[in-house]
């Protein structure tokens, strides 16, 4: 799978649901805030299960008591690919559903 160019990454990130994704040089990331610790933890579990289904494994950071940061990059390709955007879309939709 081909690594996307920086301009393409920026354009695609801007179109993701929720408007929370930021484009970096070799990854995209989003921060989500939930009502409480339990909701954030439930999101982490469900996002992890979606990632496993896609055979794609993001960096997931749960911080504070109700915040989660998801960072996506296709490590085997050394950058951001279409696979990252497919999972980002699912994660965004899941976050909206859980709020």
PDB file of N, CA and C in Angstrom:
ATOM      1  N   UNK A   1       0.856  -1.178   0.000  1.00  0.00           N
ATOM      2  CA  UNK A   1       0.000   0.000   0.000  1.00  0.00           C
ATOM      3  C   UNK A   1       0.902   1.241   0.000  1.00  0.00           C
ATOM      4  N   UNK A   2       0.583   2.189  -0.829  1.00  0.00           N
ATOM      5  CA  UNK A   2       1.430   3.378  -0.986  1.00  0.00           C
ATOM      6  C   UNK A   2       1.211   4.402   0.119  1.00  0.00           C
ATOM      7  N   UNK A   3       2.306   5.011   0.535  1.00  0.00           N
ATOM      8  CA  UNK A   3       2.250   6.099   1.513  1.00  0.00           C
ATOM      9  C   UNK A   3       1.714   7.339   0.807  1.00  0.00           C
ATOM     10  N   UNK A   4       0.792   8.023   1.456  1.00  0.00           N
ATOM     11  CA  UNK A   4       0.194   9.230   0.876  1.00  0.00           C
ATOM     12  C   UNK A   4       1.104  10.436   1.051  1.00  0.00           C
ATOM     13  N   UNK A   5       0.988  11.376   0.138  1.00  0.00           N
ATOM     14  CA  UNK A   5       1.768  12.620   0.202  1.00  0.00           C
ATOM     15  C   UNK A   5       1.158  13.566   1.231  1.00  0.00           C
ATOM     16  N   UNK A   6       1.975  14.457   1.809  1.00  0.00           N
ATOM     17  CA  UNK A   6       1.482  15.360   2.862  1.00  0.00           C
ATOM     18  C   UNK A   6       0.218  16.134   2.499  1.00  0.00           C
ATOM     19  N   UNK A   7       0.123  16.635   1.290  1.00  0.00           N
ATOM     20  CA  UNK A   7      -1.066  17.396   0.886  1.00  0.00           C
ATOM     21  C   UNK A   7      -2.308  16.509   0.857  1.00  0.00           C
ATOM     22  N   UNK A   8      -2.138  15.298   0.377  1.00  0.00           N
ATOM     23  CA  UNK A   8      -3.252  14.345   0.340  1.00  0.00           C
ATOM     24  C   UNK A   8      -3.683  13.983   1.766  1.00  0.00           C
ATOM     25  N   UNK A   9      -2.718  13.820   2.652  1.00  0.00           N
ATOM     26  CA  UNK A   9      -3.030  13.513   4.056  1.00  0.00           C
ATOM     27  C   UNK A   9      -3.838  14.646   4.667  1.00  0.00           C
ATOM     28  N   UNK A  10      -3.421  15.868   4.457  1.00  0.00           N
ATOM     29  CA  UNK A  10      -4.147  17.034   5.008  1.00  0.00           C
ATOM     30  C   UNK A  10      -5.581  17.094   4.476  1.00  0.00           C
ATOM     31  N   UNK A  11      -5.738  16.912   3.177  1.00  0.00           N
ATOM     32  CA  UNK A  11      -7.071  16.963   2.568  1.00  0.00           C
ATOM     33  C   UNK A  11      -7.981  15.871   3.124  1.00  0.00           C
ATOM     34  N   UNK A  12      -7.459  14.679   3.205  1.00  0.00           N
ATOM     35  CA  UNK A  12      -8.272  13.557   3.700  1.00  0.00           C
ATOM     36  C   UNK A  12      -8.608  13.733   5.184  1.00  0.00           C
ATOM     37  N   UNK A  13      -7.661  14.204   5.976  1.00  0.00           N
ATOM     38  CA  UNK A  13      -7.899  14.405   7.411  1.00  0.00           C
ATOM     39  C   UNK A  13      -9.008  15.430   7.635  1.00  0.00           C
ATOM     40  N   UNK A  14      -9.023  16.473   6.825  1.00  0.00           N
ATOM     41  CA  UNK A  14     -10.046  17.522   6.959  1.00  0.00           C
ATOM     42  C   UNK A  14     -11.444  16.998   6.651  1.00  0.00           C
ATOM     43  N   UNK A  15     -11.548  15.933   5.869  1.00  0.00           N
ATOM     44  CA  UNK A  15     -12.844  15.391   5.471  1.00  0.00           C
ATOM     45  C   UNK A  15     -13.373  14.309   6.414  1.00  0.00           C
ATOM     46  N   UNK A  16     -12.572  13.899   7.384  1.00  0.00           N
ATOM     47  CA  UNK A  16     -13.019  12.843   8.306  1.00  0.00           C
ATOM     48  C   UNK A  16     -14.123  13.352   9.219  1.00  0.00           C
ATOM     49  N   UNK A  17     -15.047  12.484   9.613  1.00  0.00           N
ATOM     50  CA  UNK A  17     -16.147  12.886  10.498  1.00  0.00           C
ATOM     51  C   UNK A  17     -15.627  13.442  11.827  1.00  0.00           C
ATOM     52  N   UNK A  18     -16.327  14.412  12.346  1.00  0.00           N
ATOM     53  CA  UNK A  18     -15.994  14.977  13.654  1.00  0.00           C
ATOM     54  C   UNK A  18     -15.018  16.130  13.624  1.00  0.00           C
ATOM     55  N   UNK A  19     -14.268  16.269  12.549  1.00  0.00           N
ATOM     56  CA  UNK A  19     -13.322  17.375  12.420  1.00  0.00           C
ATOM     57  C   UNK A  19     -12.221  17.405  13.465  1.00  0.00           C
ATOM     58  N   UNK A  20     -11.855  16.239  14.007  1.00  0.00           N
ATOM     59  CA  UNK A  20     -10.873  16.204  15.085  1.00  0.00           C
ATOM     60  C   UNK A  20      -9.506  15.674  14.664  1.00  0.00           C
ATOM     61  N   UNK A  21      -9.387  15.198  13.450  1.00  0.00           N
ATOM     62  CA  UNK A  21      -8.125  14.592  13.018  1.00  0.00           C
ATOM     63  C   UNK A  21      -7.137  15.638  12.551  1.00  0.00           C
ATOM     64  N   UNK A  22      -5.901  15.477  12.991  1.00  0.00           N
ATOM     65  CA  UNK A  22      -4.810  16.369  12.602  1.00  0.00           C
ATOM     66  C   UNK A  22      -3.793  15.564  11.797  1.00  0.00           C
ATOM     67  N   UNK A  23      -3.315  16.176  10.734  1.00  0.00           N
ATOM     68  CA  UNK A  23      -2.344  15.516   9.869  1.00  0.00           C
ATOM     69  C   UNK A  23      -0.935  15.850  10.329  1.00  0.00           C
ATOM     70  N   UNK A  24      -0.129  14.830  10.474  1.00  0.00           N
ATOM     71  CA  UNK A  24       1.283  15.006  10.784  1.00  0.00           C
ATOM     72  C   UNK A  24       2.122  14.516   9.622  1.00  0.00           C
ATOM     73  N   UNK A  25       3.418  14.515   9.810  1.00  0.00           N
ATOM     74  CA  UNK A  25       4.318  14.109   8.746  1.00  0.00           C
ATOM     75  C   UNK A  25       4.195  12.616   8.420  1.00  0.00           C
ATOM     76  N   UNK A  26       4.080  11.802   9.480  1.00  0.00           N
ATOM     77  CA  UNK A  26       4.021  10.365   9.236  1.00  0.00           C
ATOM     78  C   UNK A  26       2.871   9.679   9.981  1.00  0.00           C
ATOM     79  N   UNK A  27       1.898  10.474  10.441  1.00  0.00           N
ATOM     80  CA  UNK A  27       0.755   9.906  11.162  1.00  0.00           C
ATOM     81  C   UNK A  27      -0.395  10.902  11.161  1.00  0.00           C
ATOM     82  N   UNK A  28      -1.582  10.400  11.489  1.00  0.00           N
ATOM     83  CA  UNK A  28      -2.728  11.264  11.765  1.00  0.00           C
ATOM     84  C   UNK A  28      -3.158  10.956  13.194  1.00  0.00           C
ATOM     85  N   UNK A  29      -3.691  11.979  13.860  1.00  0.00           N
ATOM     86  CA  UNK A  29      -4.105  11.738  15.240  1.00  0.00           C
ATOM     87  C   UNK A  29      -5.349  12.543  15.567  1.00  0.00           C
ATOM     88  N   UNK A  30      -6.061  12.026  16.565  1.00  0.00           N
ATOM     89  CA  UNK A  30      -7.263  12.708  17.026  1.00  0.00           C
ATOM     90  C   UNK A  30      -7.379  12.531  18.531  1.00  0.00           C
ATOM     91  N   UNK A  31      -7.915  13.557  19.172  1.00  0.00           N
ATOM     92  CA  UNK A  31      -8.191  13.524  20.600  1.00  0.00           C
ATOM     93  C   UNK A  31      -9.693  13.522  20.800  1.00  0.00           C
ATOM     94  N   UNK A  32     -10.155  12.637  21.662  1.00  0.00           N
ATOM     95  CA  UNK A  32     -11.567  12.505  21.968  1.00  0.00           C
ATOM     96  C   UNK A  32     -11.761  12.679  23.470  1.00  0.00           C
ATOM     97  N   UNK A  33     -12.825  13.358  23.859  1.00  0.00           N
ATOM     98  CA  UNK A  33     -13.155  13.538  25.266  1.00  0.00           C
ATOM     99  C   UNK A  33     -14.528  12.948  25.525  1.00  0.00           C
ATOM    100  N   UNK A  34     -14.620  12.192  26.603  1.00  0.00           N
ATOM    101  CA  UNK A  34     -15.856  11.505  26.952  1.00  0.00           C
ATOM    102  C   UNK A  34     -16.384  12.009  28.288  1.00  0.00           C
ATOM    103  N   UNK A  35     -17.550  11.558  28.662  1.00  0.00           N
ATOM    104  CA  UNK A  35     -18.213  12.038  29.875  1.00  0.00           C
ATOM    105  C   UNK A  35     -17.459  11.656  31.144  1.00  0.00           C
ATOM    106  N   UNK A  36     -16.814  10.499  31.121  1.00  0.00           N
ATOM    107  CA  UNK A  36     -16.137  10.034  32.322  1.00  0.00           C
ATOM    108  C   UNK A  36     -15.131   8.940  31.959  1.00  0.00           C
ATOM    109  N   UNK A  37     -14.459   8.433  32.977  1.00  0.00           N
ATOM    110  CA  UNK A  37     -13.439   7.406  32.797  1.00  0.00           C
ATOM    111  C   UNK A  37     -14.020   6.150  32.151  1.00  0.00           C
ATOM    112  N   UNK A  38     -15.168   5.709  32.627  1.00  0.00           N
ATOM    113  CA  UNK A  38     -15.780   4.481  32.099  1.00  0.00           C
ATOM    114  C   UNK A  38     -16.095   4.596  30.615  1.00  0.00           C
ATOM    115  N   UNK A  39     -16.614   5.736  30.199  1.00  0.00           N
ATOM    116  CA  UNK A  39     -16.936   5.943  28.780  1.00  0.00           C
ATOM    117  C   UNK A  39     -15.666   5.957  27.932  1.00  0.00           C
ATOM    118  N   UNK A  40     -14.622   6.603  28.436  1.00  0.00           N
ATOM    119  CA  UNK A  40     -13.351   6.638  27.706  1.00  0.00           C
ATOM    120  C   UNK A  40     -12.764   5.230  27.574  1.00  0.00           C
ATOM    121  N   UNK A  41     -12.821   4.479  28.651  1.00  0.00           N
ATOM    122  CA  UNK A  41     -12.291   3.124  28.631  1.00  0.00           C
ATOM    123  C   UNK A  41     -13.095   2.229  27.680  1.00  0.00           C
ATOM    124  N   UNK A  42     -14.408   2.373  27.682  1.00  0.00           N
ATOM    125  CA  UNK A  42     -15.248   1.602  26.756  1.00  0.00           C
ATOM    126  C   UNK A  42     -14.901   1.936  25.304  1.00  0.00           C
ATOM    127  N   UNK A  43     -14.648   3.203  25.028  1.00  0.00           N
ATOM    128  CA  UNK A  43     -14.251   3.621  23.678  1.00  0.00           C
ATOM    129  C   UNK A  43     -12.932   2.966  23.290  1.00  0.00           C
ATOM    130  N   UNK A  44     -11.972   2.950  24.203  1.00  0.00           N
ATOM    131  CA  UNK A  44     -10.674   2.333  23.919  1.00  0.00           C
ATOM    132  C   UNK A  44     -10.855   0.867  23.541  1.00  0.00           C
ATOM    133  N   UNK A  45     -11.678   0.164  24.288  1.00  0.00           N
ATOM    134  CA  UNK A  45     -11.907  -1.257  24.007  1.00  0.00           C
ATOM    135  C   UNK A  45     -12.570  -1.436  22.643  1.00  0.00           C
ATOM    136  N   UNK A  46     -13.606  -0.665  22.381  1.00  0.00           N
ATOM    137  CA  UNK A  46     -14.310  -0.809  21.093  1.00  0.00           C
ATOM    138  C   UNK A  46     -13.440  -0.385  19.920  1.00  0.00           C
ATOM    139  N   UNK A  47     -12.661   0.697  20.079  1.00  0.00           N
ATOM    140  CA  UNK A  47     -11.744   1.128  19.015  1.00  0.00           C
ATOM    141  C   UNK A  47     -10.677   0.056  18.789  1.00  0.00           C
ATOM    142  N   UNK A  48     -10.198  -0.545  19.860  1.00  0.00           N
ATOM    143  CA  UNK A  48      -9.210  -1.618  19.738  1.00  0.00           C
ATOM    144  C   UNK A  48      -9.751  -2.825  18.995  1.00  0.00           C
ATOM    145  N   UNK A  49     -11.003  -3.163  19.249  1.00  0.00           N
ATOM    146  CA  UNK A  49     -11.621  -4.281  18.546  1.00  0.00           C
ATOM    147  C   UNK A  49     -11.782  -3.980  17.058  1.00  0.00           C
ATOM    148  N   UNK A  50     -12.161  -2.756  16.725  1.00  0.00           N
ATOM    149  CA  UNK A  50     -12.256  -2.357  15.308  1.00  0.00           C
ATOM    150  C   UNK A  50     -10.880  -2.432  14.642  1.00  0.00           C
ATOM    151  N   UNK A  51      -9.865  -1.988  15.349  1.00  0.00           N
ATOM    152  CA  UNK A  51      -8.504  -2.041  14.802  1.00  0.00           C
ATOM    153  C   UNK A  51      -8.078  -3.486  14.557  1.00  0.00           C
ATOM    154  N   UNK A  52      -8.383  -4.350  15.499  1.00  0.00           N
ATOM    155  CA  UNK A  52      -8.022  -5.761  15.347  1.00  0.00           C
ATOM    156  C   UNK A  52      -8.723  -6.383  14.148  1.00  0.00           C
ATOM    157  N   UNK A  53     -10.004  -6.056  13.961  1.00  0.00           N
ATOM    158  CA  UNK A  53     -10.745  -6.550  12.788  1.00  0.00           C
ATOM    159  C   UNK A  53     -10.072  -6.123  11.489  1.00  0.00           C
ATOM    160  N   UNK A  54      -9.545  -4.903  11.491  1.00  0.00           N
ATOM    161  CA  UNK A  54      -8.899  -4.360  10.293  1.00  0.00           C
ATOM    162  C   UNK A  54      -7.436  -4.790  10.181  1.00  0.00           C
ATOM    163  N   UNK A  55      -6.953  -5.555  11.166  1.00  0.00           N
ATOM    164  CA  UNK A  55      -5.535  -5.941  11.230  1.00  0.00           C
ATOM    165  C   UNK A  55      -4.644  -4.706  11.125  1.00  0.00           C
ATOM    166  N   UNK A  56      -5.033  -3.697  11.910  1.00  0.00           N
ATOM    167  CA  UNK A  56      -4.316  -2.416  11.908  1.00  0.00           C
ATOM    168  C   UNK A  56      -4.270  -1.937  13.353  1.00  0.00           C
ATOM    169  N   UNK A  57      -3.115  -1.598  13.818  1.00  0.00           N
ATOM    170  CA  UNK A  57      -2.943  -1.390  15.251  1.00  0.00           C
ATOM    171  C   UNK A  57      -2.423   0.011  15.566  1.00  0.00           C
ATOM    172  N   UNK A  58      -3.339   0.910  15.939  1.00  0.00           N
ATOM    173  CA  UNK A  58      -2.961   2.292  16.240  1.00  0.00           C
ATOM    174  C   UNK A  58      -2.301   2.408  17.617  1.00  0.00           C
ATOM    175  N   UNK A  59      -1.696   3.536  17.838  1.00  0.00           N
ATOM    176  CA  UNK A  59      -1.255   3.886  19.186  1.00  0.00           C
ATOM    177  C   UNK A  59      -2.468   4.500  19.871  1.00  0.00           C
ATOM    178  N   UNK A  60      -2.792   3.989  21.041  1.00  0.00           N
ATOM    179  CA  UNK A  60      -3.937   4.483  21.798  1.00  0.00           C
ATOM    180  C   UNK A  60      -3.441   4.943  23.159  1.00  0.00           C
ATOM    181  N   UNK A  61      -3.703   6.197  23.475  1.00  0.00           N
ATOM    182  CA  UNK A  61      -3.301   6.770  24.753  1.00  0.00           C
ATOM    183  C   UNK A  61      -4.531   7.257  25.491  1.00  0.00           C
ATOM    184  N   UNK A  62      -4.751   6.702  26.661  1.00  0.00           N
ATOM    185  CA  UNK A  62      -5.833   7.185  27.514  1.00  0.00           C
ATOM    186  C   UNK A  62      -5.167   8.064  28.555  1.00  0.00           C
ATOM    187  N   UNK A  63      -5.594   9.333  28.625  1.00  0.00           N
ATOM    188  CA  UNK A  63      -4.941  10.258  29.553  1.00  0.00           C
ATOM    189  C   UNK A  63      -5.980  11.121  30.239  1.00  0.00           C
ATOM    190  N   UNK A  64      -5.528  11.802  31.294  1.00  0.00           N
ATOM    191  CA  UNK A  64      -6.507  12.495  32.101  1.00  0.00           C
ATOM    192  C   UNK A  64      -7.423  11.409  32.665  1.00  0.00           C
ATOM    193  N   UNK A  65      -8.622  11.704  32.845  1.00  0.00           N
ATOM    194  CA  UNK A  65      -9.537  10.666  33.318  1.00  0.00           C
ATOM    195  C   UNK A  65     -10.654  10.388  32.336  1.00  0.00           C
ATOM    196  N   UNK A  66     -10.657  11.144  31.214  1.00  0.00           N
ATOM    197  CA  UNK A  66     -11.725  10.912  30.239  1.00  0.00           C
ATOM    198  C   UNK A  66     -11.314  11.242  28.814  1.00  0.00           C
ATOM    199  N   UNK A  67     -10.015  11.272  28.566  1.00  0.00           N
ATOM    200  CA  UNK A  67      -9.523  11.625  27.226  1.00  0.00           C
ATOM    201  C   UNK A  67      -8.770  10.459  26.591  1.00  0.00           C
ATOM    202  N   UNK A  68      -8.915  10.391  25.270  1.00  0.00           N
ATOM    203  CA  UNK A  68      -8.247   9.341  24.508  1.00  0.00           C
ATOM    204  C   UNK A  68      -7.639   9.962  23.261  1.00  0.00           C
ATOM    205  N   UNK A  69      -6.389   9.626  22.995  1.00  0.00           N
ATOM    206  CA  UNK A  69      -5.727  10.047  21.750  1.00  0.00           C
ATOM    207  C   UNK A  69      -5.459   8.790  20.925  1.00  0.00           C
ATOM    208  N   UNK A  70      -5.868   8.855  19.660  1.00  0.00           N
ATOM    209  CA  UNK A  70      -5.610   7.782  18.704  1.00  0.00           C
ATOM    210  C   UNK A  70      -4.637   8.320  17.660  1.00  0.00           C
ATOM    211  N   UNK A  71      -3.548   7.588  17.451  1.00  0.00           N
ATOM    212  CA  UNK A  71      -2.564   7.962  16.432  1.00  0.00           C
ATOM    213  C   UNK A  71      -2.457   6.813  15.448  1.00  0.00           C
ATOM    214  N   UNK A  72      -2.636   7.137  14.182  1.00  0.00           N
ATOM    215  CA  UNK A  72      -2.636   6.126  13.123  1.00  0.00           C
ATOM    216  C   UNK A  72      -1.495   6.354  12.135  1.00  0.00           C
ATOM    217  N   UNK A  73      -0.810   5.275  11.843  1.00  0.00           N
ATOM    218  CA  UNK A  73       0.235   5.256  10.827  1.00  0.00           C
ATOM    219  C   UNK A  73       0.399   3.798  10.417  1.00  0.00           C
ATOM    220  N   UNK A  74       0.656   3.567   9.164  1.00  0.00           N
ATOM    221  CA  UNK A  74       0.902   2.204   8.714  1.00  0.00           C
ATOM    222  C   UNK A  74       2.391   1.940   8.886  1.00  0.00           C
ATOM    223  N   UNK A  75       2.735   1.363  10.022  1.00  0.00           N
ATOM    224  CA  UNK A  75       4.147   1.193  10.390  1.00  0.00           C
ATOM    225  C   UNK A  75       4.929   0.397   9.344  1.00  0.00           C
ATOM    226  N   UNK A  76       4.294  -0.613   8.774  1.00  0.00           N
ATOM    227  CA  UNK A  76       4.989  -1.439   7.778  1.00  0.00           C
ATOM    228  C   UNK A  76       5.329  -0.655   6.511  1.00  0.00           C
ATOM    229  N   UNK A  77       4.602   0.446   6.273  1.00  0.00           N
ATOM    230  CA  UNK A  77       4.840   1.266   5.076  1.00  0.00           C
ATOM    231  C   UNK A  77       5.643   2.533   5.406  1.00  0.00           C
ATOM    232  N   UNK A  78       5.747   2.849   6.689  1.00  0.00           N
ATOM    233  CA  UNK A  78       6.530   4.023   7.089  1.00  0.00           C
ATOM    234  C   UNK A  78       5.795   5.340   6.932  1.00  0.00           C
ATOM    235  N   UNK A  79       4.473   5.319   6.980  1.00  0.00           N
ATOM    236  CA  UNK A  79       3.722   6.568   6.850  1.00  0.00           C
ATOM    237  C   UNK A  79       2.232   6.326   6.811  1.00  0.00           C
ATOM    238  N   UNK A  80       1.520   7.325   6.365  1.00  0.00           N
ATOM    239  CA  UNK A  80       0.059   7.279   6.334  1.00  0.00           C
ATOM    240  C   UNK A  80      -0.415   6.710   4.995  1.00  0.00           C
ATOM    241  N   UNK A  81      -1.342   5.753   5.085  1.00  0.00           N
ATOM    242  CA  UNK A  81      -1.910   5.133   3.889  1.00  0.00           C
ATOM    243  C   UNK A  81      -3.434   5.213   3.952  1.00  0.00           C
ATOM    244  N   UNK A  82      -4.080   4.737   2.906  1.00  0.00           N
ATOM    245  CA  UNK A  82      -5.546   4.687   2.880  1.00  0.00           C
ATOM    246  C   UNK A  82      -6.095   3.836   4.019  1.00  0.00           C
ATOM    247  N   UNK A  83      -5.337   2.855   4.452  1.00  0.00           N
ATOM    248  CA  UNK A  83      -5.748   1.988   5.549  1.00  0.00           C
ATOM    249  C   UNK A  83      -5.952   2.808   6.831  1.00  0.00           C
ATOM    250  N   UNK A  84      -5.109   3.804   7.045  1.00  0.00           N
ATOM    251  CA  UNK A  84      -5.244   4.663   8.224  1.00  0.00           C
ATOM    252  C   UNK A  84      -6.542   5.457   8.170  1.00  0.00           C
ATOM    253  N   UNK A  85      -6.879   5.940   7.013  1.00  0.00           N
ATOM    254  CA  UNK A  85      -8.098   6.741   6.883  1.00  0.00           C
ATOM    255  C   UNK A  85      -9.358   5.891   7.021  1.00  0.00           C
ATOM    256  N   UNK A  86      -9.301   4.654   6.572  1.00  0.00           N
ATOM    257  CA  UNK A  86     -10.454   3.765   6.742  1.00  0.00           C
ATOM    258  C   UNK A  86     -10.712   3.529   8.232  1.00  0.00           C
ATOM    259  N   UNK A  87      -9.651   3.282   8.997  1.00  0.00           N
ATOM    260  CA  UNK A  87      -9.827   3.064  10.430  1.00  0.00           C
ATOM    261  C   UNK A  87     -10.191   4.366  11.143  1.00  0.00           C
ATOM    262  N   UNK A  88      -9.623   5.480  10.734  1.00  0.00           N
ATOM    263  CA  UNK A  88      -9.952   6.777  11.343  1.00  0.00           C
ATOM    264  C   UNK A  88     -11.442   7.080  11.196  1.00  0.00           C
ATOM    265  N   UNK A  89     -11.994   6.774  10.043  1.00  0.00           N
ATOM    266  CA  UNK A  89     -13.424   6.999   9.816  1.00  0.00           C
ATOM    267  C   UNK A  89     -14.253   6.160  10.782  1.00  0.00           C
ATOM    268  N   UNK A  90     -13.902   4.885  10.930  1.00  0.00           N
ATOM    269  CA  UNK A  90     -14.632   4.012  11.846  1.00  0.00           C
ATOM    270  C   UNK A  90     -14.506   4.491  13.289  1.00  0.00           C
ATOM    271  N   UNK A  91     -13.311   4.900  13.675  1.00  0.00           N
ATOM    272  CA  UNK A  91     -13.079   5.376  15.040  1.00  0.00           C
ATOM    273  C   UNK A  91     -13.890   6.646  15.304  1.00  0.00           C
ATOM    274  N   UNK A  92     -13.916   7.557  14.348  1.00  0.00           N
ATOM    275  CA  UNK A  92     -14.695   8.792  14.497  1.00  0.00           C
ATOM    276  C   UNK A  92     -16.180   8.494  14.655  1.00  0.00           C
ATOM    277  N   UNK A  93     -16.689   7.610  13.835  1.00  0.00           N
ATOM    278  CA  UNK A  93     -18.093   7.234  13.910  1.00  0.00           C
ATOM    279  C   UNK A  93     -18.404   6.570  15.254  1.00  0.00           C
ATOM    280  N   UNK A  94     -17.507   5.748  15.735  1.00  0.00           N
ATOM    281  CA  UNK A  94     -17.679   5.098  17.022  1.00  0.00           C
ATOM    282  C   UNK A  94     -17.700   6.135  18.152  1.00  0.00           C
ATOM    283  N   UNK A  95     -16.805   7.100  18.091  1.00  0.00           N
ATOM    284  CA  UNK A  95     -16.751   8.150  19.126  1.00  0.00           C
ATOM    285  C   UNK A  95     -18.045   8.940  19.155  1.00  0.00           C
ATOM    286  N   UNK A  96     -18.581   9.267  17.992  1.00  0.00           N
ATOM    287  CA  UNK A  96     -19.840  10.020  17.941  1.00  0.00           C
ATOM    288  C   UNK A  96     -20.989   9.197  18.514  1.00  0.00           C
ATOM    289  N   UNK A  97     -20.988   7.936  18.199  1.00  0.00           N
ATOM    290  CA  UNK A  97     -22.025   7.036  18.675  1.00  0.00           C
ATOM    291  C   UNK A  97     -21.995   6.898  20.212  1.00  0.00           C
ATOM    292  N   UNK A  98     -20.801   7.001  20.798  1.00  0.00           N
ATOM    293  CA  UNK A  98     -20.630   6.775  22.229  1.00  0.00           C
ATOM    294  C   UNK A  98     -20.778   8.048  23.066  1.00  0.00           C
ATOM    295  N   UNK A  99     -20.908   9.199  22.424  1.00  0.00           N
ATOM    296  CA  UNK A  99     -21.019  10.453  23.190  1.00  0.00           C
ATOM    297  C   UNK A  99     -22.430  10.712  23.601  1.00  0.00           C
TER     298      UNK A  99
END
